[in-house]
XYZ file of C-alpha atoms in Angstrom:
701
model
C 36.343 44.401 24.991
C 39.563 44.717 23.010
C 38.034 42.555 19.417
C 40.222 39.410 18.884
C 43.390 38.849 16.343
C 42.971 38.008 12.918
C 44.828 35.002 12.127
C 45.336 33.425 8.212
C 47.191 30.576 7.429
C 48.365 31.340 2.919
C 47.450 28.428 0.499
C 51.848 28.371 -0.005
C 51.676 26.913 4.324
C 49.391 25.188 3.694
C 51.229 23.040 0.997
C 55.069 23.197 2.289
C 52.923 21.384 6.043
C 51.909 17.992 2.874
C 55.805 17.301 2.061
C 56.321 17.422 5.614
C 58.448 14.338 7.499
C 55.543 13.244 10.046
C 56.992 13.795 13.513
C 57.896 17.669 11.868
C 54.528 17.646 10.479
C 52.826 16.682 14.198
C 54.801 19.661 15.568
C 53.320 22.088 13.308
C 49.696 21.601 13.715
C 50.831 21.436 18.217
C 52.465 25.059 17.268
C 49.883 26.011 14.773
C 46.611 25.486 16.238
C 48.888 27.241 20.177
C 48.825 30.242 16.887
C 45.541 30.161 16.718
C 44.610 30.709 19.558
C 46.868 33.063 20.863
C 49.194 34.589 18.314
C 49.987 37.295 20.785
C 50.807 34.654 23.900
C 54.525 34.816 24.940
C 55.537 31.189 24.189
C 55.346 32.299 20.732
C 58.453 33.966 20.081
C 58.974 36.341 16.947
C 62.178 37.083 15.737
C 63.198 39.771 13.699
C 64.670 38.566 10.115
C 67.466 41.229 9.887
C 68.173 40.635 6.137
C 64.075 40.850 5.732
C 63.047 43.414 2.377
C 59.874 43.042 4.801
C 60.574 44.720 8.337
C 57.031 42.558 8.672
C 58.654 40.115 8.762
C 58.887 37.870 11.219
C 60.662 33.825 11.974
C 59.101 32.188 14.932
C 60.474 28.535 16.163
C 58.891 24.887 15.044
C 61.612 23.229 16.722
C 65.620 23.237 16.643
C 65.398 22.708 12.085
C 62.379 24.399 11.534
C 61.082 27.822 11.389
C 58.156 29.444 10.276
C 57.751 32.576 8.723
C 54.721 35.098 9.971
C 53.618 38.761 8.642
C 52.234 40.898 11.628
C 51.939 44.269 10.028
C 52.584 47.163 12.541
C 49.013 49.005 12.012
C 46.069 46.118 12.317
C 45.493 43.254 14.832
C 46.381 40.492 13.069
C 48.793 37.791 12.078
C 49.001 35.901 8.787
C 51.463 32.119 8.857
C 52.734 32.337 5.579
C 55.192 29.356 5.267
C 57.572 27.130 6.749
C 60.838 25.161 6.295
C 64.489 24.418 7.481
C 66.043 27.368 9.461
C 68.444 28.004 5.567
C 65.500 28.571 3.670
C 63.121 29.973 5.244
C 64.911 32.494 5.809
C 65.767 32.192 2.644
C 62.131 32.212 1.518
C 61.276 35.620 3.990
C 64.595 37.616 3.345
C 62.832 38.057 -1.078
C 59.336 38.297 0.117
C 57.218 40.778 0.281
C 52.950 42.242 1.390
C 51.440 44.480 -0.299
C 47.101 45.328 -0.871
C 47.028 46.343 -4.067
C 46.040 49.684 -4.312
C 42.500 49.123 -7.268
C 42.029 45.281 -6.605
C 41.913 45.725 -2.215
C 43.808 42.138 -3.147
C 46.523 41.371 -0.557
C 49.620 39.905 -2.597
C 52.872 38.843 -1.341
C 56.093 39.832 -3.895
C 59.381 38.328 -5.696
C 61.054 41.378 -4.288
C 64.544 40.173 -7.382
C 68.412 39.867 -6.261
C 70.982 42.603 -7.851
C 71.559 41.761 -10.882
C 74.962 41.290 -12.343
C 77.415 44.067 -12.384
C 78.198 45.576 -15.589
C 82.144 45.224 -14.848
C 81.542 42.181 -13.971
C 80.051 40.717 -17.217
C 82.664 43.505 -19.378
C 85.740 40.542 -18.569
C 83.995 37.145 -20.102
C 86.005 37.791 -23.097
C 85.011 36.976 -26.465
C 86.196 33.465 -28.545
C 89.280 34.736 -30.883
C 89.400 34.037 -34.490
C 92.574 32.678 -36.258
C 93.701 35.186 -38.085
C 92.140 36.958 -41.478
C 88.689 35.050 -40.651
C 86.019 37.862 -39.999
C 81.894 37.144 -39.020
C 78.645 38.885 -39.051
C 76.896 38.050 -36.529
C 73.720 37.569 -36.761
C 71.262 38.275 -33.388
C 67.749 36.558 -33.936
C 65.094 38.673 -34.122
C 63.126 39.710 -30.855
C 60.332 37.928 -29.959
C 57.435 41.080 -29.606
C 56.331 41.020 -25.846
C 53.202 38.826 -25.559
C 51.451 42.056 -23.345
C 52.097 44.656 -25.684
C 49.097 46.562 -25.870
C 47.666 45.859 -22.394
C 47.886 49.579 -21.335
C 50.174 50.306 -17.403
C 46.294 50.776 -16.611
C 44.970 47.918 -17.092
C 47.511 46.029 -16.254
C 46.291 47.716 -13.067
C 42.946 46.997 -13.086
C 43.369 43.231 -13.679
C 45.682 43.144 -10.196
C 48.874 43.289 -11.427
C 51.218 44.967 -8.838
C 53.802 47.971 -10.510
C 57.202 45.976 -8.368
C 56.154 43.807 -11.663
C 55.163 45.788 -14.036
C 59.362 45.429 -15.991
C 59.208 41.746 -15.452
C 55.518 41.002 -17.528
C 55.993 43.611 -19.599
C 58.914 41.940 -21.123
C 57.206 38.508 -21.463
C 57.747 37.124 -25.122
C 56.377 33.767 -24.154
C 53.054 31.897 -21.800
C 55.045 29.852 -19.739
C 57.724 32.408 -19.145
C 54.116 33.647 -17.261
C 53.639 31.011 -15.097
C 56.670 32.267 -12.837
C 54.626 34.503 -11.380
C 52.050 33.209 -10.585
C 52.350 33.486 -6.574
C 53.508 36.943 -6.766
C 50.234 37.773 -8.618
C 47.422 35.490 -7.065
C 44.459 33.307 -9.709
C 42.655 36.543 -10.938
C 45.568 38.241 -11.864
C 47.437 35.332 -13.572
C 44.469 34.162 -14.981
C 43.825 37.332 -17.094
C 47.603 38.207 -18.731
C 47.114 34.043 -19.071
C 44.015 34.790 -21.188
C 45.039 38.156 -22.505
C 48.738 36.925 -23.208
C 46.614 33.725 -25.090
C 44.036 36.368 -27.942
C 41.005 37.204 -25.655
C 41.287 41.383 -25.767
C 40.820 43.518 -22.951
C 36.956 43.946 -22.986
C 37.024 40.208 -23.416
C 38.567 38.429 -20.197
C 36.428 42.013 -17.800
C 32.936 40.832 -19.527
C 34.693 37.286 -18.297
C 35.932 38.627 -14.619
C 32.958 40.925 -13.937
C 34.526 42.202 -11.677
C 32.647 45.700 -12.124
C 33.806 48.887 -9.924
C 36.253 49.367 -8.657
C 36.611 51.006 -5.063
C 38.487 52.800 -3.250
C 41.420 50.695 -0.995
C 43.408 51.786 2.028
C 47.042 50.469 0.702
C 48.046 49.481 4.787
C 44.890 48.178 5.995
C 45.415 44.641 5.559
C 42.709 42.854 8.014
C 40.200 44.368 5.258
C 41.963 43.234 3.051
C 42.040 39.761 4.001
C 38.051 39.618 3.482
C 39.159 40.591 0.114
C 37.923 37.859 -2.664
C 41.042 37.526 -4.411
C 43.260 37.650 -1.364
C 40.507 34.960 0.087
C 42.035 32.951 -3.354
C 45.718 32.145 -1.059
C 44.693 33.454 2.059
C 41.995 31.205 5.042
C 41.373 33.046 8.155
C 40.876 31.020 10.829
C 37.443 31.553 12.268
C 37.885 28.817 15.211
C 39.467 25.616 16.943
C 37.560 23.515 14.973
C 37.736 24.283 11.641
C 41.375 24.952 12.068
C 42.071 21.331 12.472
C 39.532 19.828 9.501
C 41.938 22.108 7.566
C 44.994 21.496 9.404
C 44.581 17.845 8.596
C 44.318 17.771 5.318
C 45.936 20.481 4.299
C 45.716 18.940 0.305
C 41.282 18.910 0.323
C 42.376 23.233 -0.015
C 39.533 23.040 -2.710
C 36.976 22.816 0.316
C 38.984 26.485 1.533
C 40.478 28.358 -1.869
C 38.615 29.213 -4.422
C 38.882 31.676 -7.393
C 37.529 34.786 -7.030
C 34.920 33.775 -10.497
C 34.549 30.255 -8.600
C 32.536 32.269 -5.381
C 31.242 34.382 -6.801
C 29.230 31.700 -8.917
C 28.403 30.128 -5.740
C 27.055 32.511 -3.718
C 25.114 34.770 -5.617
C 21.219 34.913 -6.517
C 20.512 34.033 -9.952
C 17.688 34.855 -12.024
C 17.425 31.355 -14.268
C 19.486 28.295 -14.625
C 22.959 28.758 -15.254
C 25.406 26.906 -17.480
C 29.916 26.919 -16.309
C 31.602 25.494 -18.474
C 36.023 24.955 -18.519
C 37.709 21.546 -19.842
C 38.902 18.474 -17.460
C 40.180 19.879 -13.655
C 39.026 23.635 -13.878
C 36.683 22.867 -10.824
C 33.283 22.917 -12.133
C 32.480 20.419 -9.718
C 33.979 21.875 -6.482
C 31.941 25.431 -7.933
C 28.738 23.203 -7.395
C 29.479 21.084 -4.612
C 30.379 24.710 -3.142
C 26.964 26.057 -4.641
C 24.529 23.625 -3.884
C 26.420 24.439 0.015
C 25.041 28.020 0.406
C 21.960 27.304 -1.346
C 20.979 24.470 1.388
C 22.515 27.538 3.782
C 20.432 30.419 2.844
C 18.215 30.330 0.139
C 16.068 26.319 0.972
C 13.372 26.718 3.090
C 12.587 25.022 6.927
C 10.308 21.804 4.015
C 13.270 21.630 1.687
C 15.694 20.449 -0.281
C 18.755 21.210 -2.863
C 19.284 17.721 -5.349
C 22.807 18.176 -6.275
C 22.804 15.341 -9.111
C 25.109 13.468 -11.505
C 25.044 11.238 -13.946
C 26.343 7.703 -12.118
C 26.327 5.920 -9.605
C 29.919 6.109 -8.219
C 30.213 9.693 -9.055
C 27.150 10.699 -7.274
C 28.852 8.581 -4.052
C 32.232 10.371 -4.513
C 30.320 14.329 -3.960
C 28.114 13.489 -0.862
C 31.682 12.051 1.031
C 33.182 15.100 -0.399
C 30.459 17.290 0.955
C 30.185 15.370 3.880
C 33.274 17.300 4.531
C 32.590 20.622 3.219
C 29.333 21.076 5.353
C 27.782 20.978 8.810
C 25.766 18.519 9.729
C 22.467 20.387 9.649
C 23.075 21.611 6.568
C 23.609 18.100 5.232
C 20.365 17.096 5.931
C 19.179 20.381 2.782
C 21.022 18.713 0.824
C 19.884 15.582 -1.681
C 23.172 13.947 -3.279
C 21.235 10.513 -5.704
C 22.348 10.458 -9.849
C 19.092 10.922 -11.984
C 18.856 7.273 -12.458
C 18.436 6.725 -8.910
C 16.131 8.848 -8.215
C 13.245 8.403 -10.935
C 12.804 4.636 -9.891
C 12.927 6.064 -6.944
C 10.293 8.463 -7.547
C 8.460 5.744 -9.694
C 9.125 3.167 -7.198
C 6.977 5.224 -4.995
C 4.099 5.790 -7.734
C 3.915 1.887 -8.011
C 5.089 1.960 -11.353
C 3.808 -1.653 -12.857
C 7.529 -1.466 -15.509
C 10.662 -2.264 -14.989
C 13.898 -0.176 -16.129
C 16.547 -0.951 -18.780
C 18.865 1.776 -19.721
C 20.476 -0.869 -22.056
C 19.352 -2.685 -24.992
C 21.796 -4.958 -23.366
C 19.965 -4.597 -20.396
C 16.797 -7.637 -20.506
C 15.914 -6.710 -24.105
C 17.669 -8.268 -26.842
C 15.648 -10.870 -27.208
C 13.041 -7.534 -28.203
C 14.817 -5.931 -29.966
C 15.725 -8.380 -32.499
C 11.902 -9.271 -32.123
C 11.886 -6.353 -33.750
C 13.859 -6.430 -36.198
C 12.242 -9.041 -38.225
C 10.265 -5.643 -39.348
C 13.462 -4.058 -40.803
C 12.707 -3.072 -44.567
C 14.805 -4.547 -47.261
C 14.568 -1.750 -49.773
C 16.762 -0.252 -47.290
C 20.181 -1.940 -47.333
C 20.971 -0.471 -43.756
C 22.993 -3.259 -40.898
C 21.236 -3.342 -38.214
C 23.860 -1.285 -35.977
C 22.083 1.403 -38.118
C 18.820 0.136 -36.273
C 20.480 0.788 -32.900
C 21.930 4.335 -32.921
C 18.885 6.232 -34.324
C 16.684 5.028 -31.590
C 19.510 5.784 -28.969
C 20.980 8.474 -30.269
C 17.690 9.773 -32.350
C 13.690 7.923 -31.038
C 14.615 7.076 -27.816
C 17.148 10.356 -26.749
C 13.630 12.427 -27.800
C 11.060 10.425 -26.464
C 9.949 10.532 -29.929
C 6.719 7.684 -30.375
C 5.149 8.159 -32.681
C 5.917 8.484 -36.541
C 4.196 11.976 -36.786
C 7.602 12.991 -35.076
C 9.357 10.649 -35.762
C 9.414 12.273 -39.615
C 9.941 15.683 -38.561
C 12.713 15.316 -35.438
C 15.971 17.383 -36.419
C 18.547 13.906 -37.077
C 21.446 15.997 -34.651
C 24.944 14.095 -35.590
C 23.890 11.021 -37.649
C 24.795 11.792 -40.767
C 22.941 11.609 -43.937
C 19.329 12.272 -45.052
C 16.324 9.618 -44.290
C 13.403 10.651 -46.967
C 9.622 10.619 -45.469
C 9.336 6.965 -46.917
C 12.668 6.326 -45.340
C 11.219 7.396 -42.004
C 7.501 5.744 -42.137
C 9.595 2.561 -43.087
C 11.696 2.315 -39.766
C 9.189 3.261 -37.635
C 7.810 0.396 -37.374
C 11.228 -1.060 -36.331
C 10.880 1.542 -32.615
C 7.370 0.790 -32.714
C 7.196 -2.416 -32.631
C 9.751 -3.452 -29.869
C 8.740 -1.149 -27.223
C 4.615 -2.436 -27.686
C 7.282 -5.969 -27.020
C 9.273 -4.356 -23.965
C 5.048 -2.837 -22.715
C 4.006 -6.772 -22.304
C 7.055 -7.861 -20.608
C 6.377 -4.784 -18.231
C 9.692 -2.725 -19.433
C 10.172 0.300 -19.896
C 13.915 2.636 -21.827
C 15.249 4.486 -19.287
C 14.124 7.404 -21.384
C 11.443 7.020 -21.461
C 10.929 6.313 -18.136
C 12.376 9.329 -18.145
C 9.483 11.033 -19.692
C 6.731 9.211 -17.799
C 8.159 11.031 -14.472
C 8.428 14.426 -16.344
C 4.342 13.889 -17.308
C 3.572 12.638 -13.750
C 4.885 15.918 -12.132
C 3.673 17.681 -14.965
C 0.555 16.760 -13.332
C 0.730 17.422 -10.037
C 2.028 20.056 -7.962
C 4.213 21.435 -5.789
C 5.416 17.800 -6.131
C 9.078 17.810 -5.582
C 10.211 19.345 -2.590
C 14.375 21.679 -3.726
C 14.423 24.579 -3.833
C 16.694 24.591 -5.776
C 18.824 22.047 -8.193
C 22.563 21.221 -8.754
C 23.643 19.350 -12.119
C 27.598 18.235 -12.285
C 28.624 16.510 -15.933
C 25.784 18.064 -17.652
C 26.979 16.501 -21.042
C 26.514 13.014 -19.942
C 22.231 13.460 -20.368
C 20.804 13.420 -22.952
C 17.130 15.386 -23.676
C 14.682 13.397 -22.012
C 16.568 13.502 -18.690
C 16.677 17.558 -19.340
C 13.527 17.686 -20.004
C 12.702 15.925 -16.287
C 14.974 18.657 -14.532
C 13.075 21.517 -16.234
C 10.052 20.174 -14.709
C 11.417 19.070 -11.010
C 12.942 22.503 -10.372
C 9.384 25.185 -10.753
C 10.658 28.094 -13.116
C 12.145 30.966 -11.059
C 15.190 32.440 -8.782
C 18.590 29.529 -7.987
C 16.190 27.148 -9.649
C 19.041 25.451 -12.128
C 22.465 24.886 -11.851
C 25.128 23.593 -14.731
C 28.220 22.404 -15.028
C 29.796 20.893 -17.747
C 31.909 19.784 -20.853
C 31.321 18.608 -24.369
C 34.543 18.161 -24.308
C 33.880 15.030 -21.895
C 30.603 13.592 -23.300
C 31.742 9.395 -23.879
C 27.787 8.175 -24.233
C 27.134 9.123 -28.052
C 23.212 9.180 -27.861
C 23.645 12.481 -24.770
C 23.827 14.870 -27.192
C 21.154 17.337 -25.971
C 20.965 22.040 -26.562
C 18.952 22.958 -23.045
C 16.894 25.455 -24.916
C 15.640 22.600 -27.154
C 14.411 21.445 -23.275
C 12.670 24.462 -21.795
C 16.057 25.826 -19.964
C 16.598 29.162 -20.356
C 20.863 29.974 -20.356
C 20.814 33.100 -22.342
C 23.324 35.421 -20.423
C 22.426 33.131 -17.464
C 26.119 31.321 -18.979
C 30.738 31.310 -17.281
C 33.832 29.320 -18.401
C 36.749 28.565 -16.262
C 39.411 28.480 -17.978
C 42.471 27.256 -14.560
C 43.035 23.657 -13.907
C 44.499 23.168 -10.386
C 44.062 18.970 -10.611
C 45.989 17.932 -13.978
C 49.639 19.863 -14.077
C 50.510 21.225 -17.603
C 51.858 18.584 -19.811
C 49.388 16.342 -19.076
C 46.405 18.669 -19.731
C 48.084 19.765 -23.170
C 49.426 15.768 -23.732
C 45.716 15.029 -23.064
C 44.516 18.240 -25.803
C 45.355 17.662 -29.096
C 43.983 14.282 -28.564
C 41.056 16.203 -29.102
C 42.520 18.268 -31.842
C 40.043 18.555 -34.798
C 36.931 17.464 -33.202
C 33.887 19.798 -33.476
C 32.748 19.952 -29.373
C 29.590 22.049 -28.410
C 28.325 24.133 -25.500
C 25.516 22.367 -24.491
C 23.608 24.576 -26.430
C 23.346 24.515 -29.516
C 26.755 26.804 -29.788
C 30.905 25.365 -29.994
C 32.631 24.953 -27.896
C 37.510 25.628 -27.563
C 40.240 25.173 -26.133
C 41.465 28.609 -25.999
C 42.413 29.669 -23.286
C 43.641 26.683 -20.505
C 45.911 26.940 -18.759
C 46.883 24.691 -15.625
C 48.342 26.232 -12.414
C 51.173 23.086 -12.167
C 53.577 21.150 -13.855
C 55.856 18.104 -14.769
C 56.970 15.661 -16.837
C 55.084 14.583 -19.571
C 53.069 12.257 -20.092
C 54.976 8.217 -20.903
C 53.999 6.031 -23.334
C 54.945 3.240 -23.491
C 54.261 -0.081 -26.656
C 53.950 -3.729 -25.546
C 53.169 -6.368 -28.222
C 50.505 -7.695 -26.214
C 46.873 -7.923 -22.726
C 49.041 -10.167 -21.090
C 52.359 -8.676 -21.887
C 51.211 -4.932 -20.843
C 48.597 -6.467 -17.533
C 52.533 -7.579 -16.343
C 54.012 -4.413 -16.975
C 51.540 -1.732 -14.951
C 50.973 -3.620 -12.669
C 54.711 -4.471 -12.024
C 54.845 -1.066 -11.942
C 52.217 0.048 -9.833
C 53.306 -2.452 -6.788
C 57.231 -1.196 -7.337
C 55.033 2.278 -6.605
C 53.024 1.256 -3.691
C 55.939 0.129 -1.948
C 58.761 2.294 -2.805
C 59.966 4.561 0.398
C 59.487 7.432 1.720
C 57.982 10.238 -0.337
C 56.042 8.796 -2.552
C 52.652 9.622 -4.262
C 49.902 9.400 -2.896
C 46.923 7.673 -4.730
C 47.906 5.266 -8.429
C 44.828 4.569 -11.040
C 45.196 1.871 -13.483
C 42.909 3.226 -16.776
C 41.199 0.101 -18.458
C 39.269 -0.469 -21.401
C 37.196 -3.111 -20.704
C 35.557 -5.238 -17.304
C 37.600 -7.952 -18.285
C 40.918 -6.534 -18.562
C 39.909 -4.875 -15.149
C 39.198 -8.150 -14.276
C 42.269 -10.122 -15.532
C 44.676 -7.402 -14.262
C 43.342 -7.462 -10.925
C 43.799 -10.453 -10.387
C 47.434 -10.258 -12.114
C 47.945 -7.731 -9.325
C 47.151 -10.200 -6.329
C 49.099 -12.575 -7.514
C 52.044 -9.837 -7.057
C 49.965 -9.334 -2.893
C 49.520 -5.069 -3.729
C 46.750 -3.952 -1.656
C 44.026 -3.332 -4.899
C 40.639 -1.620 -4.922
C 38.597 -1.809 -7.983
C 35.585 1.352 -9.102
C 32.459 -0.070 -9.503
C 29.113 1.486 -9.922
C 28.358 2.038 -5.828
C 32.315 2.353 -4.987
C 33.221 5.884 -2.718
C 37.156 6.207 -2.739
C 38.106 6.964 -0.277
C 41.398 9.950 -1.035
C 43.897 8.242 1.538
C 44.571 5.003 0.268
C 47.110 3.281 -0.277
C 45.012 0.986 -2.817
C 46.443 0.709 -6.649
C 42.772 1.285 -8.179
C 41.927 -0.248 -11.299
C 38.108 1.055 -13.305
C 37.335 0.971 -16.553
C 36.509 4.789 -18.674
C 33.624 4.887 -18.131
C 33.870 4.214 -13.630
C 37.637 6.754 -14.161
C 34.812 9.568 -14.785
C 34.891 12.828 -12.148
C 38.423 11.261 -9.889
C 40.798 12.296 -9.132
C 44.672 10.493 -8.917
C 48.159 11.727 -8.796
C 49.392 8.228 -11.289
C 47.305 7.177 -14.208
C 48.698 4.482 -15.810
C 46.150 4.554 -19.285
C 45.601 1.282 -21.088
C 44.660 0.722 -24.662
C 44.575 -1.177 -27.591
C 47.728 0.042 -30.126
C 44.199 0.367 -33.259
C 42.110 2.660 -30.715
C 44.502 4.983 -30.527
C 46.153 5.209 -33.634
C 44.281 4.032 -36.463
C 40.575 4.059 -38.395
C 38.776 2.590 -34.483
C 39.833 6.392 -33.061
C 36.542 7.472 -33.717
C 35.058 10.392 -31.081
C 34.188 8.898 -28.603
C 37.123 7.112 -27.958
C 39.608 9.827 -28.226
C 37.415 11.609 -25.311
C 37.731 9.047 -23.618
C 41.223 9.355 -24.018
C 41.000 12.293 -23.514
C 38.794 12.303 -19.474
C 41.454 8.814 -18.939
C 44.215 11.628 -18.858
C 43.484 14.684 -16.497
C 42.304 11.887 -14.659
C 45.758 12.588 -13.648
C 47.939 15.439 -10.787
C 50.950 14.304 -10.946
C 52.046 11.521 -13.593
C 50.577 9.263 -16.455
C 51.787 6.928 -18.365
C 49.815 5.734 -21.862
C 50.260 2.421 -22.456
C 49.735 0.352 -25.879
C 49.125 -3.319 -27.094
């Protein structure tokens, strides 16, 4: 019995597929299914490309105008669909491409062969400008910039997966943007390695980050084996069956489901001896990694009576993650995964224990009367404003589960500034003690106290939570009590807790926490993602500049930085528009969004207007409605639909974790540039801008 041919699709093919006109798109879909099912069918007429540098490239006819480019090596029963385009463009693309297996990494790579340079005799015919007689000049050539990678040896370049064919061009790079021209042919692993080396990481640091380990001998003629390589799988998708192919072809932009960075694949699909933390800036694929991790755990490390809990901070983000997991996982796998934001989990768990208290999530949510009464006990000698007591409660007492005066006397007030003596703390404490008493009379509990109660109940039970593992997204939004609860929910052991997060995106002051102080030991189990898959480099750089000068923690008492981050795409820099009033700003952005919504041709797929607060969100939605625009408000329980062309409107908090082709951010001038632009405001703007995939605009009023 002969083995079935191995059929694969390149990432470039799927990108081109998403850009085709609808009529051609349907033809390509039909042809691709036939190609996957019977690649050797006589109906698929493989034609040799006469001017191609790679003799194993073939063209196939899609229709009269469009051609597909297929790689078919002589030895292996392998067919790789590389590209699709109009007749001339497809042939031009193929003429300069060559497929090779890297001799050290074993990765399948698409190399771009350089065009012939201009002959020297042709260059010599270019005349220099004539100078008037009697005048002489001594031209001073600019000092050449040193090559970025001059200290990296050839041996190291090969180790990181750089093809020898491009050594000369790589050696000539003097500025980081020049490196972008190599991304497609290098693959994400080598591209990331060179990016890190170019910004100052040492070879040893990059080797440790990539975790490649010892290299094995490679047969450079074995293309079939190469396709199973982790590096190859970040660029090529091996088709297993027709149903799987149909799902991929019908959602060509959902490449996160099939193409994973080798580092992401290792982190998602391997055992870990305890809690793990993965850091990464906005758009680096943290949530994607977390979803793949949940799937692998559910399919490989979860018994019949257990489930994997996937939790995050907000309800709408939990809903979005659940919808994406349903496209990633089979029905059987989804039965083993529970997606709930932590507040919802706590409410459900305590309700099952007949918890007699109603949970409040902030002082405004039903506790303001009790808080105002408690403030009557504040000490007049301290001369602190009311806001001091509120912040002290949220960021110190409630956040750390402080229940006694002795605990308050010794707690470290990280991030609060100023020193409180023991006597001053003794004078402050009655406000907090009385506040809790007043809440208790009404059977109320603040959410952090509910976390503490849930953790206490769990500690008194055996096997209370049937979870094989817990995966946590947006870890930076969880405070100390939430992390302590999560530690209690998962018994310590292999694969117990998996955290992804980014301190640059912490938008809740009271939620700063050190994992080690909450019983979560990640020593030796911390990794970082550097490649931004979502946002263009121009938008990423603009957003990152907003955070300049801030001290960002790494979620565990250390410091984090933006060094090494780079985006895989480029585009226009964010635009800015300054208007005179909120009404003028709303009218302008509403009209611009409405025009984009109905623009003909290849327009943006999705757009979101991100605003400072709920009032402006409602007002803007009304303006859009008067323009007969299709509008979708992002609320706490909204599950956004990626295929909807509605104009989304969201607050900065609710947009967190989502992404759109175009983002417009409305912000007050004084918040953006004045003294009110504190750390939280800057992080909110950073988060809002980095929701954009292609275009971003900041509108001030």
